[in-house]
Amino acid sequence: MLLLFVFILFLVLLAAGMRVPFSISIAGVVYLIAHGGIDALKGLGLVSWGATNSFTLTSIPLFILMAEIMQRSGLSVRIYNGLSKLVRVLPGGLLQTNIAGCALFAAISGSSVATAAAIGTAALPQLAKRNYSPRLSAGTLAAGGTLGILIPPSIAMILYGTFTETSIAKLFMAGIVPGLLLTAMFMLYVGIKAWLDPSVAPREPAPANAAEYKAALIDLVPFVLLIGGTIGAIFFGLVTPTEAAAVGCVLAIIISRIWGDLSFGAFREALKSTVLINGNILFIVFSAFIFSYAISLGGMGEKFTAYLVGLNLSRLEFFFALFVLYTVLGCLVESLGMIVITVPLLYPVLLKYGIDPVWFGIVLVVFIELGQISPPLGINLFVIQSIWDGKLSDVVMGTIPFHLIMFLLLFMLVFWPELALWLPQHMTVKL
């Protein structure tokens, strides 16, 4: 009952407009005082140090900086232009480019918001000028942006790995096949939709000659180099994710100076934006450790585990319960909040059921993706609505088919866990 009260308090504070980290912190402190009195607060100093003294978490600002450098130098537009020449010949035209561009930018971003904003800014003016369906255009960008946390690097995976002490390198590799599969499923839907209803997307001409193909491929060279230099190095065990993030920042600066328009002013703005974004994320992490400390001090994790195990649910029934839980939470709680509130409680239960933590990390990220395009708090919906002149209701309606596709991917992951686990089993991990 006390845990239920604290969770309701957290939701009430969110509904009242309080920021996520403050809502989590207050809920955690209230639980501590209710369970152990003022003396229970004495451990917060040590918890504060433990929350921030983490080598793994240093990869977050580095990956954010890498993406900011690429975006500030104008290279996100270059991604879109290069892909549009290669992909627009498919049914759906530039709508296919939206998804493919989001998938490619996701491999250097780590953030769905950054992915949706970067590709959306480049795409929406062209889509409006060529009379593409506004609803489907917004839907492909909002849903495509969610690929930013499934295709590595992923900030959500870094946080999950930090809380559960799961290999972040393995989580990154586990996200590649599901991420590419989801990209293909999105593109297949758009192609079928455009084939059945040609009014949603005009037919686009293919590149006229080999020179245009060559120019398009050259536009994509910087990103191939950056992706190969980071994700490839992690796969072959040459670097840790944190080291890969540092290498990625250096490569991003070099690439942005050669192929982009990176000036000192743009670099300074990238640093400023990185500090602001990272401050928000790590404040949530700090708050999450307070909440995790509170429930562990009260033994709530053990009680919650014993209660769920005592229900004697089968693995499939347990997955269905998680499906309902995260579907509801996705409509109410911001994505990082979903991780920090549920993982400390659910992780011991996963171990009792013998569920692979790497596999569950990917399932959790897909649930978070759903939350990011689910009203009323789906942040990608507001990102897209803020950079175009359409209605929020059109963005919401445009994402509904992509919700269903994500549900299909979740069922595929449940019945074929190898989709996520095959690649991590064949990688070399640097300790």
XYZ file of C-alpha atoms in Angstrom:
431
model
C 0.000 0.000 0.000
C 2.869 2.356 0.793
C 4.486 1.660 -2.597
C 1.130 2.243 -4.311
C 0.743 5.546 -2.462
C 4.242 6.657 -3.494
C 3.619 5.694 -7.123
C 0.326 7.631 -7.150
C 2.158 10.598 -5.592
C 4.702 10.418 -8.412
C 1.941 10.481 -11.062
C 0.099 13.324 -9.317
C 3.256 15.424 -9.215
C 3.829 14.747 -12.920
C 0.223 15.670 -13.733
C 0.664 18.906 -11.763
C 3.494 19.879 -14.103
C 6.511 19.052 -11.929
C 9.666 17.915 -13.732
C 10.404 14.189 -13.785
C 13.553 14.231 -11.581
C 11.854 16.298 -8.877
C 8.787 14.032 -8.963
C 10.929 10.907 -8.562
C 13.087 12.454 -5.822
C 10.123 13.642 -3.763
C 8.409 10.266 -4.077
C 11.609 8.509 -2.981
C 12.191 10.824 -0.001
C 8.562 10.464 1.122
C 8.953 6.683 1.025
C 12.194 6.881 3.027
C 10.647 9.062 5.731
C 7.474 6.987 5.896
C 9.473 3.773 6.284
C 12.465 4.792 8.433
C 11.906 8.335 9.615
C 14.430 11.174 9.287
C 17.323 8.814 10.049
C 16.657 7.039 6.755
C 17.859 10.158 4.940
C 21.419 9.788 6.251
C 22.362 7.452 3.400
C 21.534 9.988 0.666
C 25.081 11.391 0.631
C 26.584 8.017 -0.224
C 23.801 7.374 -2.732
C 24.552 10.722 -4.402
C 28.198 9.760 -4.841
C 27.323 6.299 -6.124
C 24.885 7.763 -8.656
C 27.522 9.940 -10.297
C 30.802 8.056 -9.760
C 30.309 5.847 -12.825
C 32.693 5.380 -15.742
C 29.815 3.968 -17.807
C 27.709 7.108 -17.495
C 30.481 9.228 -19.015
C 29.512 7.790 -22.390
C 26.192 9.679 -22.264
C 27.566 13.243 -22.656
C 30.065 11.989 -25.239
C 27.401 10.383 -27.448
C 25.206 13.470 -27.040
C 28.113 15.717 -28.062
C 28.824 13.536 -31.104
C 25.236 13.900 -32.314
C 25.146 17.639 -31.563
C 28.326 18.237 -33.572
C 26.900 16.383 -36.571
C 23.613 18.251 -36.340
C 25.105 21.736 -35.812
C 27.428 21.280 -38.803
C 24.473 20.694 -41.122
C 25.351 17.078 -41.865
C 21.863 15.840 -40.926
C 20.600 17.639 -44.043
C 23.320 15.887 -46.037
C 22.102 12.515 -44.760
C 18.594 13.301 -45.924
C 19.649 14.605 -49.327
C 21.937 11.641 -50.006
C 19.355 9.068 -48.988
C 16.557 10.800 -50.866
C 18.364 10.252 -54.171
C 18.748 6.537 -53.454
C 15.492 5.667 -51.680
C 12.869 7.980 -53.165
C 12.345 5.683 -56.172
C 10.560 3.217 -53.843
C 6.765 3.473 -53.414
C 6.300 6.206 -50.850
C 9.129 8.357 -52.175
C 10.449 10.773 -49.559
C 8.418 9.062 -46.841
C 10.790 6.134 -47.251
C 13.665 8.592 -46.958
C 12.215 9.813 -43.641
C 12.488 6.342 -42.121
C 15.824 5.428 -43.700
C 17.247 8.809 -42.674
C 16.061 8.347 -39.087
C 17.633 4.870 -38.991
C 20.975 6.200 -40.237
C 20.995 9.229 -37.939
C 19.989 6.955 -35.043
C 23.318 5.184 -35.430
C 25.129 8.363 -34.398
C 22.549 9.991 -32.141
C 21.435 7.834 -29.206
C 18.349 9.996 -28.755
C 14.948 9.705 -30.395
C 14.250 13.420 -29.864
C 17.478 14.433 -31.628
C 16.752 11.986 -34.462
C 13.179 13.200 -34.993
C 14.207 16.862 -34.815
C 17.222 16.536 -37.127
C 15.501 14.578 -39.896
C 12.176 16.375 -39.423
C 13.788 19.780 -39.891
C 15.356 18.648 -43.159
C 12.330 16.731 -44.448
C 9.174 18.676 -43.634
C 9.722 21.641 -46.008
C 10.300 19.278 -48.962
C 7.345 17.074 -48.038
C 4.979 20.050 -47.826
C 6.246 21.487 -51.122
C 5.657 18.192 -52.962
C 2.146 17.586 -51.544
C 2.814 14.482 -49.473
C 0.122 13.414 -47.020
C 0.681 15.611 -43.926
C -0.609 12.921 -41.574
C 1.613 10.147 -42.937
C 4.587 12.520 -43.232
C 4.346 13.427 -39.554
C 3.777 9.782 -38.604
C 6.898 8.540 -40.397
C 9.052 11.196 -38.738
C 7.682 10.721 -35.211
C 7.842 6.918 -35.429
C 11.137 6.934 -37.326
C 12.618 9.098 -34.600
C 12.038 6.325 -32.059
C 14.710 4.291 -33.861
C 17.186 6.630 -32.157
C 17.003 4.599 -28.933
C 16.847 1.124 -30.497
C 19.670 1.329 -33.032
C 22.910 1.845 -31.057
C 24.258 3.938 -29.515
C 21.286 4.379 -27.193
C 21.091 6.481 -24.052
C 18.180 4.357 -22.812
C 20.351 1.213 -23.107
C 23.192 2.907 -21.224
C 20.855 3.757 -18.336
C 19.334 0.263 -18.294
C 22.791 -1.309 -18.315
C 23.896 0.973 -15.479
C 20.959 0.018 -13.257
C 21.151 -3.718 -13.961
C 24.936 -4.068 -14.396
C 24.319 -5.567 -17.841
C 26.995 -5.275 -20.541
C 26.210 -2.121 -22.504
C 28.279 -3.403 -25.423
C 26.022 -6.478 -25.623
C 22.911 -4.297 -25.336
C 24.160 -2.179 -28.242
C 24.718 -5.249 -30.405
C 21.351 -6.715 -29.375
C 19.576 -3.619 -30.674
C 20.978 -3.801 -34.200
C 18.893 -6.642 -35.697
C 15.566 -5.560 -34.094
C 16.331 -1.964 -35.103
C 16.987 -2.873 -38.733
C 13.971 -5.194 -38.742
C 11.714 -2.437 -37.398
C 13.093 -0.048 -40.017
C 12.272 -2.575 -42.768
C 8.759 -3.116 -41.363
C 8.117 0.639 -41.282
C 9.328 0.996 -44.877
C 7.268 -1.993 -46.006
C 4.116 -0.454 -44.515
C 4.794 2.896 -46.201
C 5.394 1.161 -49.529
C 2.149 -0.836 -49.309
C 0.201 2.250 -48.203
C 1.551 4.326 -51.106
C 0.881 1.494 -53.573
C -2.734 1.107 -52.425
C -3.353 4.866 -52.113
C -1.105 6.810 -54.536
C -2.509 10.133 -53.273
C -0.446 9.966 -50.056
C 2.880 10.142 -51.907
C 3.697 11.268 -55.459
C 6.044 9.123 -57.518
C 9.609 10.415 -57.426
C 12.132 10.050 -60.263
C 15.196 7.868 -59.843
C 18.670 9.410 -60.210
C 19.177 10.264 -63.870
C 22.676 8.860 -64.261
C 25.640 7.262 -62.540
C 26.973 10.684 -61.511
C 23.892 11.308 -59.338
C 24.265 7.893 -57.707
C 27.911 8.644 -57.015
C 27.061 12.048 -55.495
C 24.449 10.430 -53.254
C 26.894 7.800 -52.041
C 29.525 10.455 -51.340
C 26.992 12.296 -49.175
C 26.711 9.159 -47.017
C 30.462 8.491 -46.686
C 30.894 10.578 -43.488
C 28.251 8.585 -41.657
C 29.563 5.227 -42.795
C 32.985 6.217 -41.438
C 31.522 7.403 -38.128
C 29.280 4.374 -37.626
C 32.062 1.971 -38.605
C 34.499 3.712 -36.279
C 32.230 3.427 -33.227
C 29.857 0.452 -33.472
C 32.358 -1.675 -35.390
C 35.062 -1.060 -32.781
C 32.655 -2.110 -30.010
C 31.645 -5.300 -31.850
C 35.225 -6.449 -32.346
C 36.116 -5.692 -28.725
C 38.629 -2.973 -29.571
C 37.029 -0.394 -27.257
C 34.418 -0.103 -24.539
C 31.234 1.918 -25.261
C 32.676 4.884 -23.340
C 35.908 4.749 -25.328
C 33.900 4.394 -28.537
C 31.941 7.533 -27.617
C 35.201 9.455 -27.167
C 36.500 8.174 -30.511
C 33.170 9.104 -32.078
C 33.441 12.692 -30.827
C 36.894 13.070 -32.365
C 35.708 11.549 -35.663
C 32.600 13.779 -35.621
C 34.765 16.906 -35.280
C 37.047 15.811 -38.140
C 34.158 14.786 -40.396
C 32.190 17.960 -39.643
C 35.193 20.121 -40.519
C 35.837 18.271 -43.801
C 32.294 17.610 -45.054
C 30.197 19.970 -42.952
C 30.119 23.592 -41.817
C 31.442 23.242 -38.275
C 32.625 26.617 -37.021
C 33.881 27.549 -33.571
C 30.503 29.149 -32.834
C 28.652 25.992 -33.866
C 31.004 23.873 -31.762
C 30.382 26.130 -28.760
C 26.612 25.785 -29.250
C 27.015 22.004 -29.459
C 28.890 22.008 -26.149
C 26.242 24.217 -24.519
C 23.391 22.010 -25.746
C 25.254 18.893 -24.578
C 25.618 20.306 -21.060
C 21.907 21.168 -20.868
C 20.710 17.792 -22.194
C 23.184 15.821 -20.113
C 22.306 17.771 -16.970
C 18.671 16.805 -17.405
C 19.452 13.125 -18.021
C 21.909 12.724 -15.153
C 19.569 14.555 -12.779
C 16.991 11.878 -13.604
C 19.635 9.198 -12.966
C 20.492 10.757 -9.606
C 16.793 10.869 -8.678
C 16.379 7.275 -9.771
C 19.139 6.126 -7.436
C 17.339 7.863 -4.561
C 14.135 6.010 -5.443
C 15.999 2.720 -5.863
C 17.702 3.217 -2.482
C 14.324 3.893 -0.872
C 12.646 0.731 -2.097
C 15.710 -1.414 -1.358
C 15.947 -0.045 2.199
C 12.349 -0.979 2.816
C 12.797 -4.449 1.312
C 10.129 -3.626 -1.232
C 12.036 -5.256 -4.089
C 12.113 -8.627 -2.324
C 8.443 -8.360 -1.327
C 7.395 -7.382 -4.828
C 9.415 -10.253 -6.300
C 7.922 -12.754 -3.853
C 4.418 -11.509 -4.641
C 4.793 -11.828 -8.409
C 6.509 -15.210 -8.209
C 3.792 -16.367 -5.815
C 1.174 -15.728 -8.494
C 2.676 -18.675 -10.403
C 2.389 -16.908 -13.738
C 3.792 -18.664 -16.760
C 6.488 -16.844 -18.736
C 3.927 -15.923 -21.404
C 1.481 -14.609 -18.795
C 4.280 -12.617 -17.189
C 5.181 -11.090 -20.571
C 1.527 -10.164 -21.118
C 1.442 -8.462 -17.691
C 4.539 -6.466 -18.670
C 2.892 -5.632 -21.987
C -0.131 -4.119 -20.201
C 2.024 -2.331 -17.601
C 4.338 -0.625 -20.069
C 1.581 0.204 -22.530
C -0.250 2.117 -19.779
C 2.922 3.689 -18.375
C 3.958 4.816 -21.842
C 0.893 7.048 -21.966
C 1.603 8.580 -18.551
C 5.334 8.598 -17.795
C 8.296 10.036 -19.720
C 10.611 7.405 -21.235
C 13.536 7.682 -18.823
C 11.046 7.746 -15.963
C 9.759 4.357 -17.124
C 13.246 2.906 -16.769
C 14.103 4.359 -13.385
C 10.744 3.560 -11.791
C 10.218 -0.003 -13.018
C 13.657 -1.567 -13.504
C 14.705 -1.618 -9.813
C 11.454 -3.451 -9.009
C 11.256 -5.780 -11.994
C 14.888 -6.808 -12.420
C 14.894 -9.299 -9.474
C 11.706 -10.828 -10.888
C 13.400 -11.337 -14.258
C 16.144 -13.330 -12.570
C 13.565 -15.565 -10.853
C 11.968 -16.296 -14.224
C 15.357 -16.907 -15.857
C 14.834 -14.100 -18.371
C 17.945 -12.891 -20.176
C 18.620 -9.281 -19.068
C 20.053 -8.367 -22.483
C 16.878 -9.565 -24.213
C 14.661 -7.762 -21.701
C 16.642 -4.556 -22.241
C 15.676 -4.592 -25.921
C 12.034 -5.357 -25.108
C 12.026 -2.472 -22.625
C 13.466 -0.103 -25.228
C 10.697 -1.048 -27.693
C 8.124 -0.293 -24.975
C 9.818 3.069 -24.428
C 9.619 3.693 -28.177
C 5.885 3.113 -27.978
C 5.646 5.566 -25.101
C 7.405 8.255 -27.106
C 4.629 8.287 -29.713
C 1.719 7.632 -27.327
C -0.447 10.574 -26.232
C -0.664 12.523 -23.998
C 3.057 12.546 -23.063
C 4.699 11.121 -26.195
C 7.581 13.537 -26.614
C 8.198 12.783 -30.313
C 4.655 13.902 -31.086
C 5.422 17.351 -29.696
C 8.840 17.514 -31.377
C 7.314 17.010 -34.829
C 4.342 19.261 -34.117
C 6.707 22.042 -33.011
C 8.604 22.122 -36.331
C 5.656 22.119 -38.719
C 2.389 24.021 -39.049
C 0.030 21.030 -38.768
C -2.206 19.838 -35.945
C -1.053 17.621 -33.090
C -4.049 15.360 -33.792
C -2.677 14.687 -37.284
C 0.678 13.661 -35.821
C -1.072 11.318 -33.373
C -3.253 9.734 -36.052
C -0.268 9.348 -38.361
C 1.587 7.249 -35.778
C -1.197 4.710 -35.091
C -0.130 2.211 -37.808
C 3.424 2.355 -36.470
C 2.141 1.501 -32.984
C 0.720 -1.713 -34.406
C 4.004 -2.522 -36.159
C 5.900 -2.074 -32.877
C 3.460 -4.425 -31.131
C 4.189 -6.969 -33.865
C 7.936 -6.602 -33.244
C 7.381 -7.179 -29.519
C 5.550 -10.443 -30.206
C 8.343 -11.503 -32.572
C 10.915 -10.828 -29.840
C 8.913 -12.918 -27.362
C 8.642 -15.922 -29.675
C 12.076 -15.524 -31.322
C 14.482 -14.108 -28.697
C 17.361 -14.893 -31.065
C 16.444 -11.742 -32.989
C 18.083 -9.816 -30.161
C 20.516 -12.383 -28.762
C 22.216 -13.780 -31.873
C 24.585 -10.855 -32.510
C 25.740 -10.398 -28.867
C 26.598 -14.113 -28.764
C 29.050 -13.641 -31.646
C 30.803 -10.462 -30.543
C 34.076 -9.896 -28.717
C 33.586 -7.947 -25.496
C 36.336 -5.757 -24.090
C 36.274 -5.975 -20.290
